[in-house]
mmCIF file of C-alpha atoms and ligand atoms in Angstrom:
data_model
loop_
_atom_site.group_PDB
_atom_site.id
_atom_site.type_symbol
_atom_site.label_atom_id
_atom_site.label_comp_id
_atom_site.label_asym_id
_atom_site.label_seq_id
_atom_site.Cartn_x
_atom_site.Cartn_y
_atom_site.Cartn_z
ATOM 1 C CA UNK A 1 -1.292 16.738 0.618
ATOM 2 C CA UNK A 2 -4.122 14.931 2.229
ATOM 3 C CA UNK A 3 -3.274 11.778 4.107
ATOM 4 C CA UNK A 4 -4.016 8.193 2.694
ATOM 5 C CA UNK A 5 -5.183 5.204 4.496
ATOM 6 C CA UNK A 6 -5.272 1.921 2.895
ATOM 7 C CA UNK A 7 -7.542 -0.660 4.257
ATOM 8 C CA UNK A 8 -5.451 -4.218 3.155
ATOM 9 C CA UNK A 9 -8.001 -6.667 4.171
ATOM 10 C CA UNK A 10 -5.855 -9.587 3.157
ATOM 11 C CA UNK A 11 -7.915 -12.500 2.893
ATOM 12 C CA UNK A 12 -11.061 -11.244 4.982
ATOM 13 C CA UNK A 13 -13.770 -11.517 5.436
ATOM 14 C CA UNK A 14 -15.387 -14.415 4.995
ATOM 15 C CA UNK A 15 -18.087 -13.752 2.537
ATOM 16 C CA UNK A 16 -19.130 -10.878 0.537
ATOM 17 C CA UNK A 17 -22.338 -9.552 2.549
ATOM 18 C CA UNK A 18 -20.111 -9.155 5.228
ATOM 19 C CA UNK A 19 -17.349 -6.862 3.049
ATOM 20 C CA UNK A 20 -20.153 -4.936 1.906
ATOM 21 C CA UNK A 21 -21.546 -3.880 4.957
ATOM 22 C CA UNK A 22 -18.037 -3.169 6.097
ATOM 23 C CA UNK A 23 -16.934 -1.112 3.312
ATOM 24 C CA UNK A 24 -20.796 1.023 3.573
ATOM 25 C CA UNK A 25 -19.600 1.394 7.018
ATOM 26 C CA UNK A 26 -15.819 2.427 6.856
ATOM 27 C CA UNK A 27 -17.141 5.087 3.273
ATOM 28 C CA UNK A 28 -19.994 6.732 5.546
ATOM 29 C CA UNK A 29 -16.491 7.865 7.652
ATOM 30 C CA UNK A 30 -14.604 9.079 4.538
ATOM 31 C CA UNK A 31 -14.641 13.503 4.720
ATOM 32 C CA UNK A 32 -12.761 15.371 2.031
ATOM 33 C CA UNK A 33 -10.292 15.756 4.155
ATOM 34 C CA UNK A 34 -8.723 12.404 4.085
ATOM 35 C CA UNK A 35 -7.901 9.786 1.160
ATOM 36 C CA UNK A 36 -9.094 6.089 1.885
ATOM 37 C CA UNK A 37 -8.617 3.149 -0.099
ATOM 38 C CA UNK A 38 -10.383 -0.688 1.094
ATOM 39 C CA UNK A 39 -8.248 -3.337 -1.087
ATOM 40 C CA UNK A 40 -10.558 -6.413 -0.445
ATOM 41 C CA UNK A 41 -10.149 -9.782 -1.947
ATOM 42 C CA UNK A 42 -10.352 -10.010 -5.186
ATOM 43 C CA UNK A 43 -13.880 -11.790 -5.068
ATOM 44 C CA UNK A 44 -15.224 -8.986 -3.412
ATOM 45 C CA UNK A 45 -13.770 -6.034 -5.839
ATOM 46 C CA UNK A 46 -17.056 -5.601 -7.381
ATOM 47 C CA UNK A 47 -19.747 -5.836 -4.483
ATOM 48 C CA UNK A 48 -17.208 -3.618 -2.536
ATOM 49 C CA UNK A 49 -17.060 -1.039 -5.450
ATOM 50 C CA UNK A 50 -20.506 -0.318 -6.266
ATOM 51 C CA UNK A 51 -21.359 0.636 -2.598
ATOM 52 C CA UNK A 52 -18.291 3.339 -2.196
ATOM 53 C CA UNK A 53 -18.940 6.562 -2.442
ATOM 54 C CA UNK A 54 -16.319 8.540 -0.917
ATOM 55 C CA UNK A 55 -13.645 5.751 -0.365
ATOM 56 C CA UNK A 56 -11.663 4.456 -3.327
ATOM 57 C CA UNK A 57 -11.136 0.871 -4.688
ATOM 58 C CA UNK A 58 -7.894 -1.421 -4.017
ATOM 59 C CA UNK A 59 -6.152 -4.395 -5.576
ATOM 60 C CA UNK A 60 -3.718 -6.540 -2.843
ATOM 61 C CA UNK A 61 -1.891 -7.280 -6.319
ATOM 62 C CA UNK A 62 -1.944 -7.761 -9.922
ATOM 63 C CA UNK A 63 -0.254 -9.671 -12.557
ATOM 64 C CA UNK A 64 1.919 -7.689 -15.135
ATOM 65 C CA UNK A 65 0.225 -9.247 -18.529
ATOM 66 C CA UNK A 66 -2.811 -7.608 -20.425
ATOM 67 C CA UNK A 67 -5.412 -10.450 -21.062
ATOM 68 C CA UNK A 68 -4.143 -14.101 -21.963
ATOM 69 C CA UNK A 69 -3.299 -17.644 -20.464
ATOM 70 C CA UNK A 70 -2.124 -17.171 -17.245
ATOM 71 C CA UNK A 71 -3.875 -19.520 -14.923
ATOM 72 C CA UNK A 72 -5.046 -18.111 -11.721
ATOM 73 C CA UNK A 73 -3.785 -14.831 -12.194
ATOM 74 C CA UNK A 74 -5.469 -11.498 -12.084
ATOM 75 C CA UNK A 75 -4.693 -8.661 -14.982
ATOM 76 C CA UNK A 76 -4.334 -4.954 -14.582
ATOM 77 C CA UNK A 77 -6.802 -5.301 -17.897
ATOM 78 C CA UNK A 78 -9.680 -6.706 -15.457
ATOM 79 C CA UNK A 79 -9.107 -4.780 -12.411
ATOM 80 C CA UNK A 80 -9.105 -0.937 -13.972
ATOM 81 C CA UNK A 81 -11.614 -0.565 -16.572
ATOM 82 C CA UNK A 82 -13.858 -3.334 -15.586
ATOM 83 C CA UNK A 83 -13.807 -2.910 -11.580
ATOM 84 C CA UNK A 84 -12.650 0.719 -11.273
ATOM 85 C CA UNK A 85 -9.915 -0.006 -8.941
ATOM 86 C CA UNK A 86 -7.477 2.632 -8.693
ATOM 87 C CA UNK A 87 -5.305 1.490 -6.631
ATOM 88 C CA UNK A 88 -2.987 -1.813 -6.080
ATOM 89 C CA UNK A 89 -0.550 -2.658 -3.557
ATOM 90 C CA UNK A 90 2.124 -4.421 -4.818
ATOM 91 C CA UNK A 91 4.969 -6.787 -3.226
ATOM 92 C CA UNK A 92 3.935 -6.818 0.167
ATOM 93 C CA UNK A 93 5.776 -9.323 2.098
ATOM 94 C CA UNK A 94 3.285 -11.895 2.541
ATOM 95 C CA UNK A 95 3.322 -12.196 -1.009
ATOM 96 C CA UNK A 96 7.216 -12.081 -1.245
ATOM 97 C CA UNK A 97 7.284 -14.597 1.223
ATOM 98 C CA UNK A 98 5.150 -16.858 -1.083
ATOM 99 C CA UNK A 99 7.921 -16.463 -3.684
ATOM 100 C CA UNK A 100 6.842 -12.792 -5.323
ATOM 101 C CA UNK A 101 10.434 -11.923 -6.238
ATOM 102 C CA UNK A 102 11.804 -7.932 -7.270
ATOM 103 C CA UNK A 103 11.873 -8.608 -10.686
ATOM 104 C CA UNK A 104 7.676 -9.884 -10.832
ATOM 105 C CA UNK A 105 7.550 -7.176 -8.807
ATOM 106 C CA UNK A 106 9.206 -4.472 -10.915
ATOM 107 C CA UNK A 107 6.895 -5.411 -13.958
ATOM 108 C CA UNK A 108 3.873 -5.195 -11.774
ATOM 109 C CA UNK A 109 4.678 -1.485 -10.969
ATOM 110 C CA UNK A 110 6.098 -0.704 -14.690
ATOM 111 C CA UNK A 111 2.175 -2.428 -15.883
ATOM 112 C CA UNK A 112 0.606 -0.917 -12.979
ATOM 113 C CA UNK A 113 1.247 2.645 -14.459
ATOM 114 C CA UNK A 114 0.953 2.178 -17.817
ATOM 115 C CA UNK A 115 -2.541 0.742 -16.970
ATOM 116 C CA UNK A 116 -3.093 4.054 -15.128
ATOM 117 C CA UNK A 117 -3.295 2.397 -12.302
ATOM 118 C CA UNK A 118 -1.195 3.546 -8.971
ATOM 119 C CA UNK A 119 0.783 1.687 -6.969
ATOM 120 C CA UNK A 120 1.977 0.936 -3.540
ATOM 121 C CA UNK A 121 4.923 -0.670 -3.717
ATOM 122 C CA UNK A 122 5.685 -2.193 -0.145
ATOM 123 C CA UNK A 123 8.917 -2.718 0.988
ATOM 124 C CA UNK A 124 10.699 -3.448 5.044
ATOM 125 C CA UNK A 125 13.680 -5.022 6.476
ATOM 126 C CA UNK A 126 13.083 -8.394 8.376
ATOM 127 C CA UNK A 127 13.949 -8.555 12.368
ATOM 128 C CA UNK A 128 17.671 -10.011 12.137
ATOM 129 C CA UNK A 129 18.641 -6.881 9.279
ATOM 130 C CA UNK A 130 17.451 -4.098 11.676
ATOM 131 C CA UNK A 131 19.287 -5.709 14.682
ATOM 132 C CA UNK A 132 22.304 -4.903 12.725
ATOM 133 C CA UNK A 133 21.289 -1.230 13.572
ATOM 134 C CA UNK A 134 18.959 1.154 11.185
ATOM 135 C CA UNK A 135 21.334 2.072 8.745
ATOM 136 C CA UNK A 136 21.418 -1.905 7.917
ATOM 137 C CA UNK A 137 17.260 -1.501 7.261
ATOM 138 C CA UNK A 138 18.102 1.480 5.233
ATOM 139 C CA UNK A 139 20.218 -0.451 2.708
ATOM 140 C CA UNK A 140 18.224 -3.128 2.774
ATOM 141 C CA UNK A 141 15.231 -1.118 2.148
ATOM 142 C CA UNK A 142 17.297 1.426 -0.388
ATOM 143 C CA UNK A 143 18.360 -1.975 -2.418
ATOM 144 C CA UNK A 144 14.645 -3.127 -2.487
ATOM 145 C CA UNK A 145 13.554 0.118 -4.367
ATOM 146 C CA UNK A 146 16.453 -0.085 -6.677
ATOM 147 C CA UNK A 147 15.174 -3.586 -7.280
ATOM 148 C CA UNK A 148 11.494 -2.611 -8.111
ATOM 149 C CA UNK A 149 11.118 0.485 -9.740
ATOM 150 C CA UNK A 150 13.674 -0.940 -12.018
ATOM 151 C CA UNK A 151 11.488 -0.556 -14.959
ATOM 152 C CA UNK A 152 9.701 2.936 -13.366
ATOM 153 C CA UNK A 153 12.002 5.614 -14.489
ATOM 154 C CA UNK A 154 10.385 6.573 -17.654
ATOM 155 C CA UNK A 155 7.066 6.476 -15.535
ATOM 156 C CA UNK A 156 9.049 9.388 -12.964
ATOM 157 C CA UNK A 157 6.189 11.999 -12.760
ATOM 158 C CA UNK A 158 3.831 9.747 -12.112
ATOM 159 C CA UNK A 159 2.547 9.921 -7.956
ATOM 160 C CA UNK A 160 4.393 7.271 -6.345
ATOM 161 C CA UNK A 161 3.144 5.589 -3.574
ATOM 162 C CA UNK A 162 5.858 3.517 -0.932
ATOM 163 C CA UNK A 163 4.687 1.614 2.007
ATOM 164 C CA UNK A 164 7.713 1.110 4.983
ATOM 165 C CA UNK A 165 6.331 -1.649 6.259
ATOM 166 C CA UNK A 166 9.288 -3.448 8.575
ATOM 167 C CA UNK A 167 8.157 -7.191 8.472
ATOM 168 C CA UNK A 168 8.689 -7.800 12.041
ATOM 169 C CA UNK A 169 6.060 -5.054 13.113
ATOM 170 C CA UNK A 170 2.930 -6.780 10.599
ATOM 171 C CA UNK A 171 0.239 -8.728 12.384
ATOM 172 C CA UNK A 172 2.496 -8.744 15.321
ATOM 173 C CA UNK A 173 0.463 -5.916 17.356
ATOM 174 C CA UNK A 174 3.934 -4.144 18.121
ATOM 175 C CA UNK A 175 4.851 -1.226 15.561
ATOM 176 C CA UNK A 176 7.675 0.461 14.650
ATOM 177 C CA UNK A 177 9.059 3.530 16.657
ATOM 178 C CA UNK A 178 7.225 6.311 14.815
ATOM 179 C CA UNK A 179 10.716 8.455 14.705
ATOM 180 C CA UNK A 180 12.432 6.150 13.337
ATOM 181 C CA UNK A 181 10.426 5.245 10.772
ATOM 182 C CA UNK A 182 9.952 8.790 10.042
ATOM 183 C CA UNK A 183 13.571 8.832 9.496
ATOM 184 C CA UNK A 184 13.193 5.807 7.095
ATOM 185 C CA UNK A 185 10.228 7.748 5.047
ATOM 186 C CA UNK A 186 13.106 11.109 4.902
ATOM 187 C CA UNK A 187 15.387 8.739 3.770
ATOM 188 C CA UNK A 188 13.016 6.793 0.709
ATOM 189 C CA UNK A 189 12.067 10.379 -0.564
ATOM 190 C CA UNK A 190 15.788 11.482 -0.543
ATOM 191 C CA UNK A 191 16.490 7.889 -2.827
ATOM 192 C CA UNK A 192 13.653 8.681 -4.602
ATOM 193 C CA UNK A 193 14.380 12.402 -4.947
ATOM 194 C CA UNK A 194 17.997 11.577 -6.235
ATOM 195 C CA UNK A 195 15.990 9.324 -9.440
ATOM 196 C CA UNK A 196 14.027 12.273 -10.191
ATOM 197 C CA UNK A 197 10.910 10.387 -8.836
ATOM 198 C CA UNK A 198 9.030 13.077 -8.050
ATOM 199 C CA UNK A 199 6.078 13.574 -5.843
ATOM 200 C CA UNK A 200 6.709 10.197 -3.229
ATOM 201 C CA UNK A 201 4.191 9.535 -0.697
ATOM 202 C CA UNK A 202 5.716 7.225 2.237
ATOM 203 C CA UNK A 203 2.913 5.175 4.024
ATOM 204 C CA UNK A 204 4.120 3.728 7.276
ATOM 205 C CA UNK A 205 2.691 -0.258 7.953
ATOM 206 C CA UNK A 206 2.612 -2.369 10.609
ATOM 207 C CA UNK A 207 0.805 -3.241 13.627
ATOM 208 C CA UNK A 208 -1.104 0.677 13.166
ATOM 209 C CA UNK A 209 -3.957 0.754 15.280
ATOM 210 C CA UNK A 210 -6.536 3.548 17.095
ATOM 211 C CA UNK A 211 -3.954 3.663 19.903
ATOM 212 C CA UNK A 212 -0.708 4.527 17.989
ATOM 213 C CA UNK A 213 -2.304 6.214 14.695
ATOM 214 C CA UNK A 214 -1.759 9.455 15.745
ATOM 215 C CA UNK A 215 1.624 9.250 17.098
ATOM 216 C CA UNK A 216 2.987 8.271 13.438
ATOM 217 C CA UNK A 217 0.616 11.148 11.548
ATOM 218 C CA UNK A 218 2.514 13.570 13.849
ATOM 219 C CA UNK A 219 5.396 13.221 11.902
ATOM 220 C CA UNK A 220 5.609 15.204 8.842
ATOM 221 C CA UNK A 221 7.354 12.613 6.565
ATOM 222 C CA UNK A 222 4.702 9.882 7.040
ATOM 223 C CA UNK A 223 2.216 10.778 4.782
ATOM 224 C CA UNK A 224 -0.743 7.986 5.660
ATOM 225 C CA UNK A 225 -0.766 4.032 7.088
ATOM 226 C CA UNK A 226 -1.330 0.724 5.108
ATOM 227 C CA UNK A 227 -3.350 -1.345 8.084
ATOM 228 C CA UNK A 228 -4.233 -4.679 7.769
ATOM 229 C CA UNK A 229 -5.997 -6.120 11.015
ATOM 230 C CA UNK A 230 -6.848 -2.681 12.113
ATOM 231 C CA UNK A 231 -8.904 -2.349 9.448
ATOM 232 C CA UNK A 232 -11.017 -5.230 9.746
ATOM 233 C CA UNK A 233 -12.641 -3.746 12.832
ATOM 234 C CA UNK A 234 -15.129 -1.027 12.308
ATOM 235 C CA UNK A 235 -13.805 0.853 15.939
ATOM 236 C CA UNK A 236 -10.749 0.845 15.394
ATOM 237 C CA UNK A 237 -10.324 2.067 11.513
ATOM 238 C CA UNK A 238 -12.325 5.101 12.230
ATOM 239 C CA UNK A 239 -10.098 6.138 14.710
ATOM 240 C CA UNK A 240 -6.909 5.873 12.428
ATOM 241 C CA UNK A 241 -9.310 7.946 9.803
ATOM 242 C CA UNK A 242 -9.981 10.951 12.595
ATOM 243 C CA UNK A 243 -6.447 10.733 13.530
ATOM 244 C CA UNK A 244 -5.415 11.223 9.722
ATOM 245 C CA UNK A 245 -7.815 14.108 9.161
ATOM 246 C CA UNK A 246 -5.761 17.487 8.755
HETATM 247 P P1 LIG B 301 -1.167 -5.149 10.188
HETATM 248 O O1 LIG B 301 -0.834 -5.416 8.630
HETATM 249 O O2 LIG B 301 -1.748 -3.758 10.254
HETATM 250 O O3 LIG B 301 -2.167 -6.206 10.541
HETATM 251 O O4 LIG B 301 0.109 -5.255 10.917
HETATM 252 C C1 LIG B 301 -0.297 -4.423 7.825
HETATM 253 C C2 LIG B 301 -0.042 -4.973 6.456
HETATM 254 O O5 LIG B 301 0.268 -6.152 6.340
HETATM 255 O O6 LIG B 301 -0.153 -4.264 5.451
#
């Protein structure tokens, strides 16, 4: 399976002639022999779209409803046929943080594949649960996928996409040991696995950068990286690209 790199560019840049000339940039990089997906702001979905060629299109989230009155949100309805994204991340923990709960984010996946659409459902243990030792950040992690692929089973052979994304490691420029979350990725396939969800690609996230890229693609369980600032910075992302190349 080819590694995949998701671009999260959060809530950057600043306007949309600077997003386009990223995203030409970052696509001219994109070979066969890697997957890439840039998940811009919504506002930029469409300029960003129409200039990839190689590189796919990302949501940072959706909302669960088809079409209808739900101020402010943003449908799986608009994003898929209209904007030909392909992709959207879902309940990454700046958005829990900002109240996203499991069960908004168990519909999102559930809508996210009926709309064809395919997810990357983050999850990661905060600081104080993996001072408690790494089988603490299992369970927590293990009771955060029961959580939200609640709704997913009858979705099973659908590709399913997890990021381990420890919430202590994003933004904070220090990542995760690479063999342990390794052991984290063996051990979300295995829960997976056991739910007949078949074909699960783990993504590891956090703090992934030029200069620590390849140390996490060497392990055979981590399958690609969800970056967020890394991304952002033309140097730097093509790096993590060469370093995903197989
Ligand atoms: P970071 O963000 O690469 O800036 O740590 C990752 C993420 O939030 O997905």
């Amino acid at each position: 399976m080819k590694r995949l790199i998701v671009a999260n560019w959060k809530a950057n840049p600043d306007a949309p002639g600077r997003a386009e000339l990223l995203a030409r940039k970052i696509d001219y990089l994109v070979s066969k022999k890697v997957d890439v997906v840039i998940a811009p702001p919504f506002p930029f979905l469409e300029r960003v779209g129409r200039v990839l060629k190689h590189a796919k299109l990302g949501a940072q989230s959706m909302f669960w409803e088809d079409i209808g009155p739900w101020t402010g949100e943003v449908s799986w309805h608009q994003l898929r046929p209209h904007l030909k994204v392909q992709y959207v991340i879902i309940g990454h923990s700046e958005r829990r943080s900002l109240g996203e709960t499991d069960e908004m984010i168990a519909k999102k996946v559930k809508a996210a594949h009926y709309a064809g659409l395919k997810a990357i459902l983050c999850v990661g243990e905060p600081k104080k649960i993996r001072s408690r030792g790494f089988n603490a950040a299992v369970g927590y992690v293990e009771n955060q996928l029961k959580r939200d692929l609640a709704y997913a089973r009858p979705f099973a052979n659908y590709p399913f996409i997890i990021a381990y994304e420890p919430i202590w490691a994003i933004g904070s420029g220090k990542a995760d040991d690479p063999k342990e979350s390794a052991e984290m990725a063996r051990r979300i396939k295995k829960w997976c696995a056991a739910r007949s969800f078949k074909r699960t690609q783990v993504l590891y996230g956090g703090s992934v950068k030029a200069a620590n890229a390849r140390a996490f693609f060497a392990e055979k369980d981590i399958d690609g990286a969800l970056v967020g600032g890394a991304s952002l910075v033309l140097k730097e992302f093509a790096a993590i690209i060469r370093a995903a190349v197989r």
